[in-house]
Amino acid sequence: MISKTMENALNKQIELEGYASFFYLSMASWCDREGLEGCAKFLHRQSDEERNHMLRIFHYISEVDGHALTPNIPQPPHEFESIQQILELVYAHEQKVTKSINEMLGLCYKENDYNTLNFLQWYVEEQREEENLARGILDKVKLIGNGSQSLYFIDQELERINTQQLAAEAASGEA
Ligand code: FEO
């Protein structure tokens, strides 16, 4: 059994994760159009990951006898200025997600909900990794520069990171 307050908070988190999935999907589409294949692959995978984050919460709510709601997801932007801007937006969104997870942890203590506290531990670790990854890539892009000649190297770098992430997921048994 889960409290209504916690159920509402988890449903809000479903919206945030669902939005992230669509946001990154929109970014992937922009990269595809711009011929940035490596960046597009990276963002498609990030989008899939966010959908999994959303579904994980969805199933959890049902498991604890709550009511999981399909999210009302607003349209994300479809146009972007540059790959650097995209990565800045990814990093900012990940920070927003981390803040929301942290607020939910506080709510777990308030509600004496240790099941949800335990469930959210996975997200704490995931957010640490995702923020770290986004910040690391952004730092590299700033170093390489955002000019047209740099784009080729940025694209290759994101392709490399994506391949690395896929291998790590396969090794840990994650899809
Ligand atoms: Fe699921 Fe990257 O927040």
XYZ file of C-alpha atoms and ligand atoms in Angstrom:
178
model
C 0.000 0.000 0.000
C 1.213 3.479 -0.802
C -0.004 6.868 0.443
C -1.841 9.156 -1.957
C 0.854 11.812 -1.450
C 3.595 9.392 -2.472
C 1.538 8.039 -5.363
C 1.071 11.592 -6.667
C 4.794 12.329 -6.328
C 5.696 9.147 -8.227
C 3.192 9.961 -10.964
C 4.802 13.417 -11.256
C 8.168 11.707 -11.621
C 6.707 9.556 -14.419
C 5.892 12.815 -16.231
C 9.425 14.120 -15.759
C 11.042 10.912 -17.036
C 8.561 10.724 -19.923
C 9.315 14.313 -20.855
C 13.050 13.554 -20.777
C 12.460 10.649 -23.170
C 10.579 12.866 -25.663
C 12.983 15.778 -25.175
C 16.015 13.600 -26.012
C 14.115 11.984 -28.891
C 13.469 15.428 -30.352
C 17.163 16.271 -29.952
C 18.089 12.983 -31.701
C 15.839 13.908 -34.607
C 17.488 17.344 -34.902
C 20.938 15.682 -34.922
C 19.802 13.214 -37.594
C 18.661 16.117 -39.762
C 21.973 17.903 -39.235
C 23.934 14.793 -40.247
C 25.316 14.250 -36.742
C 24.910 10.479 -36.694
C 26.967 9.774 -33.605
C 25.120 12.419 -31.586
C 21.775 11.073 -32.823
C 22.645 7.515 -31.775
C 23.711 8.747 -28.342
C 20.494 10.715 -27.846
C 18.269 7.897 -29.123
C 19.799 5.617 -26.523
C 19.372 8.266 -23.813
C 15.737 8.633 -24.851
C 15.207 4.851 -24.565
C 16.824 4.910 -21.133
C 14.453 7.609 -19.939
C 11.482 5.597 -21.154
C 12.781 2.698 -19.069
C 13.146 5.013 -16.055
C 9.519 6.024 -16.557
C 8.293 2.434 -16.867
C 10.230 1.299 -13.817
C 8.234 3.775 -11.701
C 5.030 2.872 -13.517
C 5.393 -0.801 -12.598
C 6.470 0.017 -9.055
C 3.298 2.037 -8.378
C 1.169 -0.894 -9.532
C 3.225 -3.298 -7.436
C 2.509 -1.324 -4.251
C -1.202 -1.170 -5.023
C -1.251 2.389 -6.312
C -2.591 3.772 -9.577
C 0.064 4.562 -12.202
C -1.068 7.214 -14.665
C 0.036 7.605 -18.262
C 1.722 11.021 -18.361
C 0.471 14.131 -20.094
C 3.686 15.074 -21.861
C 4.021 18.562 -23.384
C 5.722 18.911 -26.772
C 9.465 19.474 -26.326
C 11.262 22.011 -28.545
C 12.063 20.739 -32.045
C 14.708 23.253 -33.021
C 18.088 23.763 -31.389
C 20.975 26.143 -31.959
C 23.870 23.728 -31.714
C 25.047 20.441 -30.241
C 26.562 22.424 -27.365
C 23.171 23.919 -26.584
C 21.637 20.417 -26.713
C 24.169 19.078 -24.244
C 23.620 22.060 -21.945
C 19.883 21.320 -22.024
C 20.506 17.624 -21.275
C 22.696 18.516 -18.313
C 20.149 21.037 -16.988
C 17.328 18.501 -17.325
C 19.320 15.833 -15.505
C 19.930 18.286 -12.660
C 16.202 18.947 -12.502
C 15.516 15.185 -12.315
C 18.084 14.762 -9.537
C 16.451 17.568 -7.541
C 13.069 15.893 -7.929
C 14.423 12.489 -6.818
C 16.026 14.126 -3.775
C 12.736 15.784 -2.859
C 11.006 12.416 -3.091
C 13.570 10.891 -0.747
C 12.667 13.599 1.775
C 9.006 12.726 1.283
C 9.733 9.028 1.928
C 11.058 9.899 5.406
C 8.105 12.154 6.073
C 5.674 9.410 5.075
C 7.655 6.595 6.710
C 7.652 4.901 3.301
C 10.782 2.755 3.373
C 9.716 0.600 0.428
C 9.758 3.634 -1.851
C 12.939 4.898 -0.225
C 14.560 1.582 -1.093
C 13.124 1.639 -4.621
C 14.471 5.153 -5.246
C 18.045 4.216 -4.330
C 18.515 2.932 -7.891
C 17.598 6.398 -9.192
C 20.053 8.114 -6.862
C 22.896 6.099 -8.381
C 21.545 6.488 -11.914
C 21.318 10.272 -11.546
C 24.856 10.487 -10.254
C 26.042 8.598 -13.359
C 23.871 10.560 -15.793
C 24.830 13.974 -14.457
C 28.463 12.961 -14.489
C 28.209 11.721 -18.089
C 26.396 14.844 -19.320
C 28.842 17.183 -17.559
C 31.844 15.238 -18.872
C 30.631 15.412 -22.477
C 29.782 19.085 -22.167
C 33.264 19.840 -20.844
C 34.783 18.002 -23.831
C 32.577 19.845 -26.316
C 33.594 23.167 -24.779
C 37.210 22.122 -25.156
C 36.875 20.944 -28.772
C 34.871 24.056 -29.658
C 31.559 24.467 -31.392
C 32.753 25.491 -34.877
C 31.789 23.546 -37.998
C 35.190 21.813 -38.186
C 34.828 20.648 -34.595
C 31.478 19.018 -35.262
C 33.070 15.998 -36.915
C 35.158 15.316 -33.812
C 32.244 15.890 -31.434
C 30.127 13.484 -33.463
C 32.840 10.846 -33.371
C 33.284 11.332 -29.633
C 29.577 10.839 -28.928
C 29.534 7.762 -31.153
C 32.460 6.390 -29.137
C 30.757 7.157 -25.802
C 27.545 5.570 -27.044
C 29.327 2.361 -28.046
C 31.037 2.320 -24.654
C 27.701 2.756 -22.852
C 26.100 -0.033 -24.887
C 28.956 -2.389 -24.037
C 28.681 -1.498 -20.338
C 24.918 -2.119 -20.390
C 25.384 -5.466 -22.148
C 27.990 -6.482 -19.575
C 25.697 -5.570 -16.667
C 22.719 -7.345 -18.258
C 20.711 -4.134 -18.796
C 18.894 -3.712 -22.103
Fe 15.797 9.475 -15.797
Fe 18.054 10.935 -16.751
O 16.599 11.031 -15.702
